[in-house]
PDB file of C-alpha atoms in Angstrom:
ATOM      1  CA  UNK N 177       0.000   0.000   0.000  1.00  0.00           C
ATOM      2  CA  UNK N 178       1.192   3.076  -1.041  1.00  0.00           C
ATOM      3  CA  UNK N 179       1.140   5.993   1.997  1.00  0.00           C
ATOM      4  CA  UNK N 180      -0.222   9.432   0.175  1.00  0.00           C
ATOM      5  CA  UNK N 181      -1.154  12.957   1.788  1.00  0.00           C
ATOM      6  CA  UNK N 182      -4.240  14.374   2.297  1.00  0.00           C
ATOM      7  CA  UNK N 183      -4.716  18.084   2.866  1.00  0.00           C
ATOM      8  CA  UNK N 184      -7.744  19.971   4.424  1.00  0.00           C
ATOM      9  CA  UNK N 185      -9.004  22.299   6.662  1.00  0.00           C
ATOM     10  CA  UNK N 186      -8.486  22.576  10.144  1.00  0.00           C
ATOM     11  CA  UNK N 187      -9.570  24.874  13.247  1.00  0.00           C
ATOM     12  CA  UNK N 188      -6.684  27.289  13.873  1.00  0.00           C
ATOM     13  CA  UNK N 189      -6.910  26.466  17.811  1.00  0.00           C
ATOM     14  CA  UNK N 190      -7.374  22.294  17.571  1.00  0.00           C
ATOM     15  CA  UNK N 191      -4.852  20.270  19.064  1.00  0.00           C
ATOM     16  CA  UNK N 192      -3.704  19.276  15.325  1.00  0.00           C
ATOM     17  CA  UNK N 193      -3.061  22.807  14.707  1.00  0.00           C
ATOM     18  CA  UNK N 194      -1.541  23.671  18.038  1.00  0.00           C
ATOM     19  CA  UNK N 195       0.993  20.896  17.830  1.00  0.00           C
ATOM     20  CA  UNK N 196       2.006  21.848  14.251  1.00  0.00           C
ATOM     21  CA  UNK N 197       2.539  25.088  14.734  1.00  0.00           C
ATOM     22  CA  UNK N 198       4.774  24.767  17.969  1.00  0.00           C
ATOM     23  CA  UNK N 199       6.899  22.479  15.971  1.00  0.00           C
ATOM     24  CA  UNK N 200       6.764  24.965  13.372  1.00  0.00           C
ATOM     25  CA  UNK N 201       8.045  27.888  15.330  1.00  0.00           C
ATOM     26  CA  UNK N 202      10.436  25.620  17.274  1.00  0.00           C
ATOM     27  CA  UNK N 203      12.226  24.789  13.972  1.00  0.00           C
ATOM     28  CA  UNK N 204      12.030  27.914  12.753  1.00  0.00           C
ATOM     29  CA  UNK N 205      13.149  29.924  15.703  1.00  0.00           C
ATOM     30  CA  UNK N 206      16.209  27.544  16.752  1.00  0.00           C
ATOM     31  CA  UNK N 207      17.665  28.196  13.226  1.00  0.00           C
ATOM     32  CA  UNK N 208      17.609  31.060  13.937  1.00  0.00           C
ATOM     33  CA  UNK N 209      19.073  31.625  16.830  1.00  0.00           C
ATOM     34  CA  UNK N 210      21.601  29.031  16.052  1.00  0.00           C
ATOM     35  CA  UNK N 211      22.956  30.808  12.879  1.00  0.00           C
ATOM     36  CA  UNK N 212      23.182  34.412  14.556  1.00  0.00           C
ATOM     37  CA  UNK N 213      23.567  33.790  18.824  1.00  0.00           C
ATOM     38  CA  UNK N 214      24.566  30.084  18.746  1.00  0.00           C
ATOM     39  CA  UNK N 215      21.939  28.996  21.044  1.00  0.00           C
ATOM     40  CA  UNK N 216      18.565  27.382  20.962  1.00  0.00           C
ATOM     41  CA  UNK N 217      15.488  29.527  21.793  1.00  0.00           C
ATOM     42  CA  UNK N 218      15.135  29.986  25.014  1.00  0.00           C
ATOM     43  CA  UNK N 219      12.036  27.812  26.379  1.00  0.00           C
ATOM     44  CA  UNK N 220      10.192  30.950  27.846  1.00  0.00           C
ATOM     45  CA  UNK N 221      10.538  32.881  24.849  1.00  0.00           C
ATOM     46  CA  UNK N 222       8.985  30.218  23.208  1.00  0.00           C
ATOM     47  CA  UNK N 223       6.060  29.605  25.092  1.00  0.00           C
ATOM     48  CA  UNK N 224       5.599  33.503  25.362  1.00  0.00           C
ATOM     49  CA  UNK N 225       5.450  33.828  21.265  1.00  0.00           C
ATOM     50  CA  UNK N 226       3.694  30.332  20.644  1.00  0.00           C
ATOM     51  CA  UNK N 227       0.829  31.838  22.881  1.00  0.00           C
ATOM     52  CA  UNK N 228       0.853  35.492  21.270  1.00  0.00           C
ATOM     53  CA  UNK N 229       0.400  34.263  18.023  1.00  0.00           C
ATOM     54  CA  UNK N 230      -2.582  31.926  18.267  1.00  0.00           C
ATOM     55  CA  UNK N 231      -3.233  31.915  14.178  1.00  0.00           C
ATOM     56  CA  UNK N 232      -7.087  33.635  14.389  1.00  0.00           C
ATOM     57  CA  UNK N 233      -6.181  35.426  11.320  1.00  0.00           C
ATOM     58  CA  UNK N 234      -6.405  31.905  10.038  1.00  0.00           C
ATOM     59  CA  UNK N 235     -10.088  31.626  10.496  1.00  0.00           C
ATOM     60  CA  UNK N 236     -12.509  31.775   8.614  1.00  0.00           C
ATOM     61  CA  UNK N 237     -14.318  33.924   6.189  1.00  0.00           C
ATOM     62  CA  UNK N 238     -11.020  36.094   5.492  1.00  0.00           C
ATOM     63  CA  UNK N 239      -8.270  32.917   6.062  1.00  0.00           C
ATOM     64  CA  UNK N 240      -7.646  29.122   6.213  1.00  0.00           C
ATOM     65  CA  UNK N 241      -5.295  26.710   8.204  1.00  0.00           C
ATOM     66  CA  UNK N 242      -4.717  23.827   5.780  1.00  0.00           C
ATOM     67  CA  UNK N 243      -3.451  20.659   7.358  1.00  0.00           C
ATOM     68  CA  UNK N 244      -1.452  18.055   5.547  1.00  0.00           C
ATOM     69  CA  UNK N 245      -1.425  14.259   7.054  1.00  0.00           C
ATOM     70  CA  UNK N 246       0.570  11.768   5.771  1.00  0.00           C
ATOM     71  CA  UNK N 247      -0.921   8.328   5.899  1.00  0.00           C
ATOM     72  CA  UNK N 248      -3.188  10.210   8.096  1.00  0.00           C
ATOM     73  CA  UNK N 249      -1.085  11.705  10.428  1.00  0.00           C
ATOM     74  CA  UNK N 250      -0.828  15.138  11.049  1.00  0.00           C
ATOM     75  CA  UNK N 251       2.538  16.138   8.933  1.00  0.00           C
ATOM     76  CA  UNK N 252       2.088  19.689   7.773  1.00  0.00           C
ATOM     77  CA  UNK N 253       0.361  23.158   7.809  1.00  0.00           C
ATOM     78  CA  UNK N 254      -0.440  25.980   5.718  1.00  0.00           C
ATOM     79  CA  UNK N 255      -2.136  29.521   6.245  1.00  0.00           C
ATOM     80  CA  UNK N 256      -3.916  32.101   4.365  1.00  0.00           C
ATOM     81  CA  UNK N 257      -4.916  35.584   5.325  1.00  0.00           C
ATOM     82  CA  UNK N 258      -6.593  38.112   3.675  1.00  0.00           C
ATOM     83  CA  UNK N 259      -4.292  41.261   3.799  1.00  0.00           C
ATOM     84  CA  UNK N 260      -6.668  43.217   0.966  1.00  0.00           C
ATOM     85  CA  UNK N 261      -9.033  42.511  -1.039  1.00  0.00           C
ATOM     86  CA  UNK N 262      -7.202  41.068  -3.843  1.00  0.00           C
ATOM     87  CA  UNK N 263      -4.254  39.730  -1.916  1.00  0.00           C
ATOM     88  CA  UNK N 264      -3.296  37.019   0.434  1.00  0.00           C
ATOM     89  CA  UNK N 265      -0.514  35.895   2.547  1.00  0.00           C
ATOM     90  CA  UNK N 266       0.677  32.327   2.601  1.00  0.00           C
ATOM     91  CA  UNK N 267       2.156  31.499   6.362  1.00  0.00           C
ATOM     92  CA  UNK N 268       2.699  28.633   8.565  1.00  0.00           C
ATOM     93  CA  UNK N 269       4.025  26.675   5.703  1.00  0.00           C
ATOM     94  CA  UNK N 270       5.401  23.605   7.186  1.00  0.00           C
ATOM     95  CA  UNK N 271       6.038  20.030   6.532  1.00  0.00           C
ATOM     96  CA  UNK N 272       7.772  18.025   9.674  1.00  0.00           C
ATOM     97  CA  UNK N 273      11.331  17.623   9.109  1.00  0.00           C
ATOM     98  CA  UNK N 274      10.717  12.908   9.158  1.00  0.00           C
ATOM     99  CA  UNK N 275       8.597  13.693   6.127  1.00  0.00           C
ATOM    100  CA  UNK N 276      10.348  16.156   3.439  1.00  0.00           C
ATOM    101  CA  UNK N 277      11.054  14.979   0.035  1.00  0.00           C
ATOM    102  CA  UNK N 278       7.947  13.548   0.122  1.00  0.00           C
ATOM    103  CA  UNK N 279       5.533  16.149  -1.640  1.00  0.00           C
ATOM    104  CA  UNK N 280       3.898  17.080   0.673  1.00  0.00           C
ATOM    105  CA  UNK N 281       5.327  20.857   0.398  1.00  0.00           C
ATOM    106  CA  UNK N 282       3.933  21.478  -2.815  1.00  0.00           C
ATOM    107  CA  UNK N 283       0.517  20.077  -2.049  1.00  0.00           C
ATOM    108  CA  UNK N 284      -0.105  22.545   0.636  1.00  0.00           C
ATOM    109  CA  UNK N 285       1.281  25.550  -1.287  1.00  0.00           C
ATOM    110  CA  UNK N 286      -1.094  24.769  -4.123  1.00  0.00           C
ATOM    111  CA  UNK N 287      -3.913  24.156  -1.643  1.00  0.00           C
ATOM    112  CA  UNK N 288      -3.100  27.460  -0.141  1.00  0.00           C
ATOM    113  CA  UNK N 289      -3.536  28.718  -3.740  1.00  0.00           C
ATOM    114  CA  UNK N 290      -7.238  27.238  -3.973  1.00  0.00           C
ATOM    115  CA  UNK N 291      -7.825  28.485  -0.926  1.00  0.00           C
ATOM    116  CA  UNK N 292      -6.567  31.735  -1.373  1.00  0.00           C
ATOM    117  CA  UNK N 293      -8.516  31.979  -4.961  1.00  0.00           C
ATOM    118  CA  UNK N 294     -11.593  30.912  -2.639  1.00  0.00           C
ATOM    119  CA  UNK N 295     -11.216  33.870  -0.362  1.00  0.00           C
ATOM    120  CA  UNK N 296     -11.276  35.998  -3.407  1.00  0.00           C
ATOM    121  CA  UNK N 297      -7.532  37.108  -3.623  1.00  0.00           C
ATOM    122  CA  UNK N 298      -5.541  37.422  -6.807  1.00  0.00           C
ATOM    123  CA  UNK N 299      -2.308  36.999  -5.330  1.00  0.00           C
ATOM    124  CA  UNK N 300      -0.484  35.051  -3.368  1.00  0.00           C
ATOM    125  CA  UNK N 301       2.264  36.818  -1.139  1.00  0.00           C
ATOM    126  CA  UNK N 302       5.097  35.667   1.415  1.00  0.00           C
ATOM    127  CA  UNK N 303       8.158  35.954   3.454  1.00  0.00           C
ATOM    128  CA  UNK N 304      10.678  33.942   4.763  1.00  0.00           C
ATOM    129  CA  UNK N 305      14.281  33.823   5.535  1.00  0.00           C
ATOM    130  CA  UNK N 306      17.790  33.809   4.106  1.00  0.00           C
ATOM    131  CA  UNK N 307      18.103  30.336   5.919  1.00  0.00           C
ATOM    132  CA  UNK N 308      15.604  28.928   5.031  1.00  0.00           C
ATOM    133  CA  UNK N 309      17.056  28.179   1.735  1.00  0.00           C
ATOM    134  CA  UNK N 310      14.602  24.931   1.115  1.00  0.00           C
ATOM    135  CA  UNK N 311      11.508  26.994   1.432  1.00  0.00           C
ATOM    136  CA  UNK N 312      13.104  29.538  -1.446  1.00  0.00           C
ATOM    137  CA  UNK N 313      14.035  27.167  -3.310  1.00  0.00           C
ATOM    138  CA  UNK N 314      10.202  25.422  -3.353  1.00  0.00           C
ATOM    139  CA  UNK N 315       8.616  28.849  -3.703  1.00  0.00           C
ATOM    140  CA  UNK N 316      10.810  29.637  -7.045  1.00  0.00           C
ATOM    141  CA  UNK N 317      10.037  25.989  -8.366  1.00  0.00           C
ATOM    142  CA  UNK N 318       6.281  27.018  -8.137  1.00  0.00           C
ATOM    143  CA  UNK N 319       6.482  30.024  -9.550  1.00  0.00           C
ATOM    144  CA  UNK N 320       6.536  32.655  -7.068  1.00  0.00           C
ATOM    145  CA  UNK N 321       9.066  35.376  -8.011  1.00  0.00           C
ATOM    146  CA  UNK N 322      10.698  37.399  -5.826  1.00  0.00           C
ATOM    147  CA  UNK N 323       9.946  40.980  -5.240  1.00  0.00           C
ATOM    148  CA  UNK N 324       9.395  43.822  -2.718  1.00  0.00           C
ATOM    149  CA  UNK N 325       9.092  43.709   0.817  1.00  0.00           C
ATOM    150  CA  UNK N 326       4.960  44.005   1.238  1.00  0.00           C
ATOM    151  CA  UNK N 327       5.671  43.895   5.650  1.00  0.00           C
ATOM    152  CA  UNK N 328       8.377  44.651   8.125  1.00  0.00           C
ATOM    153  CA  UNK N 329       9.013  41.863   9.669  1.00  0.00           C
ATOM    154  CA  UNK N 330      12.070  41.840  11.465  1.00  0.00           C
ATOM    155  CA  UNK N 331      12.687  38.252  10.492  1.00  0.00           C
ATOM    156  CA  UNK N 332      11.948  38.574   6.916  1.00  0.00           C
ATOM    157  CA  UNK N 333      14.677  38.915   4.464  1.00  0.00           C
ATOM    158  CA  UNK N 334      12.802  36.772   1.280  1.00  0.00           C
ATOM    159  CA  UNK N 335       9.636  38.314  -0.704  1.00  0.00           C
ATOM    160  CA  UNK N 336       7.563  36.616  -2.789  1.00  0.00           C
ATOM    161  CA  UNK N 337       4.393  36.599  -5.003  1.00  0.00           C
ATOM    162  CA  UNK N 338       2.651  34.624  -7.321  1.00  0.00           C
ATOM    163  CA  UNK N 339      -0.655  36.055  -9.841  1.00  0.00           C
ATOM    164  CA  UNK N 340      -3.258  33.776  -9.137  1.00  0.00           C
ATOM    165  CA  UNK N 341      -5.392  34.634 -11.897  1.00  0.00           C
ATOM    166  CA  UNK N 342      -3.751  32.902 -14.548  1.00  0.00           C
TER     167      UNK N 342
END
């Protein structure tokens, strides 16, 4: 039998969710701090930002969670959010490290896409990181190009966009 993902909506505050995204922000934030300080994040910091940043933008009618699960396990996330009327953000794009190379990636950015084309937007916008070099890489190999920063976020240092009307 051949294991295969599955992608589809999900509460922004179920367990599912919860879990994904505190592996997502551990990942994310102990790269981090392990290219520029040399250190891990520190376990109060991230309790303090997993809890600030509960993903209700997420929600329904102006954004989506998205979770992927491999052989039906929980194994991925991604977000939309309205920022205008004609454009959306793709965040808390994530696939759990066991499970890359497996397509899962590229399923949930083109799910975002649907879902983003649901919520009415005609672009697709994002950030991420100079480390993050696989997540540039998959972006450019789906045909996001890179452009101006469209936020200040002090982590950002990657902008990208994709027309979803064509």
């Amino acid at each position: 039998m051949t294991t295969s993902w599955t992608i589809g909506p999900e509460p922004f505050d179920s367990p599912v969710a919860s879990a994904l995204w505190r592996a997502y922000y551990t990942e994310v934030s102990d790269r981090y701090y392990l290219l520029h300080e040399g250190r891990r994040t520190d376990p109060a910091e991230l309790e303090r930002e997993v809890r600030a940043r509960t993903g209700e933008e997420l929600a329904p009618p102006t954004g989506q969670l998205l979770v992927g699960r491999y052989g039906g396990e929980p194994a991925g996330s991604a977000g939309v959010r309205l920022l205008d009327a004609a454009t959306a953000e793709l965040t808390r794009m994530f696939v759990v490290e066991e499970l890359r190379g497996k397509g899962g990636a590229a399923l949930l950015v083109r799910a975002a896409e649907e879902a983003a084309r649901a919520l009415g937007a005609a672009r697709l916008v994002l950030d991420t990181r100079a480390d993050l070099t696989e997540a540039r890489a998959l972006y450019a190999r789906l045909g996001y190009e890179e452009t101006a920063p469209h936020n200040d976020d002090q982590y950002a240092d990657h902008w990208f966009r994709k027309d979803l009307t064509g």
